[in-house]
Amino acid sequence: MVDSLQRLHLILSANKYIRTLPPELQKRLQSLLSSPAEQFQVLSSAVLRETLPPAAHSGNYSQENIVQLNGHAAALLLSQAGSRADVSSLCTQLLRGLESRQSEGPTNSLTHTLPILNTILTHNPECLTEDHVTLLSKKLVDWLRYASILQGGGASSGGFFTGPRSRQPVPIAELDGTVSGDFFTVLCVGQSFTEDQWMNVFSFSALRHWLLTYHSVSNGNGTADTAHRLQLSLSLSHSHSFSNDDRSEVDGSVVSMVSATSSSSRLLPPKERLREKSFQYCQRLIEQSDRKAHKKSDADLQKACLVEAVCILDCVCEEDASLVFRAFPCIKALFGRLSSDLSFARVLLPIAQFYLNHGEMAAVDCGSVWALVFGRFPSELFNDPFLAHELLRFLRLNLESLQLRVPQYTHSFPNLLKFLAWDSPAVVDDFVDLLPSLVTAGTAVELLHTLLDLPCLSATLVLQVRSTCLPISEQSGRGLLSLDAFRSPSFRGLFLFLLRGEAGSGDTIDRLSTLHELLVETADWPRVVQCAQIVPVLLHIFFNTVITVADEKLLAHLILVMLERSSLLLNIPKYNKEIHRVFSSHLLRLCKLHPSLVMDQSHELLEFSGATANVYSKEEIYTHVVWVLGEYLSVSCDSRCSVTLITSCFEALEAVLFEITSSVPPPGADCPAPRVVTTLMSALAKLASRSHDLIPRVSLFLSKLRTVTRGGSVAWCSDEEDLVAIVTRGEELWSLLKAPGVAQSVLTPPAHVTTPQWHRDTNVALPLRLRTLTNLTHSH
């Protein structure tokens, strides 16, 4: 039987044609859905999912079958619903099944009904009507608050007579073994559970989702409910305990007027009553979590229930602000009890969410919460992948609120980046979203240094873990120079700066080159290499953000940082070149947006471009610095520019160009790139066109260059094609400089000439004319 069902499922799933089954076979498969063997339920459900539902059965299921529903059959029904009306009809039948008594169906029918209702609510909440919401809210109140407090099976008294009549009902117990003195919750234990106790567990698991989404159902009585809630808010704020006789209306019990007036919760509408009972249930769970569990699995269950309970309290307080003042004493006590134990870190995050959402309203001090979230969590639990995921998700979901209400957030980036330094591939997506929020005018410079030192931080974290796991007394704990340096008091300050918890202690350190020497053996460690690979991506995000928040003074400082740090990077293969490429592209962008930056940092730019060693070690950024000087060192860009400054820049670049074209490269260095040589020549020509006294010096150099290269190969250029390109560029510049007025217009045209770009504007006739002329010339 099982083999036949498996083969039938394989045939249907591999068939590309319309999948239909004979009606008789369809009926037999449907009958297997209620088989006591779950294997038959799974296989028959899988086969029926691959077929089209018969028209007579689509969206139609009898009430008798609904009562006998199991999870596989319910999922099949939902998947074969043809329209929203079918889903709504199924939902109505399922809810009717919830109203039936235990004696009307098997004991497991309700436990399968609630999950499928939760699925409907997830995918199609519009199918639920207000009547559905009212009914289910009442049933959830029953299951949550009024489940049996006795175990499902009686306990035998022992002796010779051990028949059914001798079994006595046994009360449920707490996790510490004591008899429970309050209503049943998911943290109660026993030998077996009754159906309503199982429904209590199911209801709690679906409760938060229900509270978050039932508002999507249209409510015609919203105004009346609101007025009713306001009328009772005063009495509710003082009603912290409720009678255990406060039964729901669904079970049809007759309650006297005296008992009806003993509890204000009875006067609430169904949604409000569910909210109140949820509040009580969560408070009970928090109280139960303080009990000492005997088994580790029970202790883990306590933590999971605490997370859910705090999240539910957050939901009900979002809906009803009057509950905030009743909930905060409990939440504050819970935080005080758990905050010293980092094993509860994942429980403390929902508490932080509660403080973030409601702390301002309750006027409570949240400083200790944020000191824990942004302090101890990243610094001590950076290697916990689950906490990293949940903490970063918390930050992403609450980004706007954190920026407005939590000043510690933007200064916590040295700690938060430890998650990225430890496991870059797993969290890089989170930091792509978070990094822009950390860039402010006050943190930009230090954040840039921190991003550049991220591989060093990665290596330091590895050393910290190894130092803890491998004592000095063990042989395996010795032998790494970097580990010895980490443990040495002489270098402790360097590593402590990298491991700092918050910004503000300084942008960087003076002995970066010493730190890089100590960490040289870590350059090929996997974590360090992975971390280095994502730094260029983060730098692009940083510079794209900083131009929106920084003034020109800060941008000038960032240019200085780029020049300084271009030679102070951990020596990782390809890492330096990638960083130089990022620096180069954003240096051009910054100077294009603010040409006056070239004047602000002219001294540093000249010093950088005048160092011949930079031609060989920093080709990318050196080329762009030279281009920036030639392009923007002009009176038209900044009135502060003088002939003296232009001459000084010319002489510095001229000396470098003469040196690299008249000598062999230093030992171990390649020949200068042709782009460097041509950029230097172009920059000299641009500067000379602005100060005509310099034109003879450029022309003399270009004529000598042409004369020298006529003799064949030269020591500073090993490729003949590159040499030809350099000479050609020199001849072009020489020809332009013969007419100084034309040279300046061509080499540095004014903005009104370059900005319109008429040849590319499709709204004018010039591009059409150019294309027409091109076609005419090419046709001949």
PDB file of C-alpha atoms in Angstrom, residues 111 278 337 531:
ATOM      1  CA  THR A 111      -5.575  20.678  17.894  1.00  0.00           C
ATOM      2  CA  SER A 278      -3.361  37.496  27.500  1.00  0.00           C
ATOM      3  CA  ARG A 337      16.672  39.490  37.549  1.00  0.00           C
ATOM      4  CA  CYS A 531      36.562  40.616   6.605  1.00  0.00           C
TER       5      CYS A 531
END
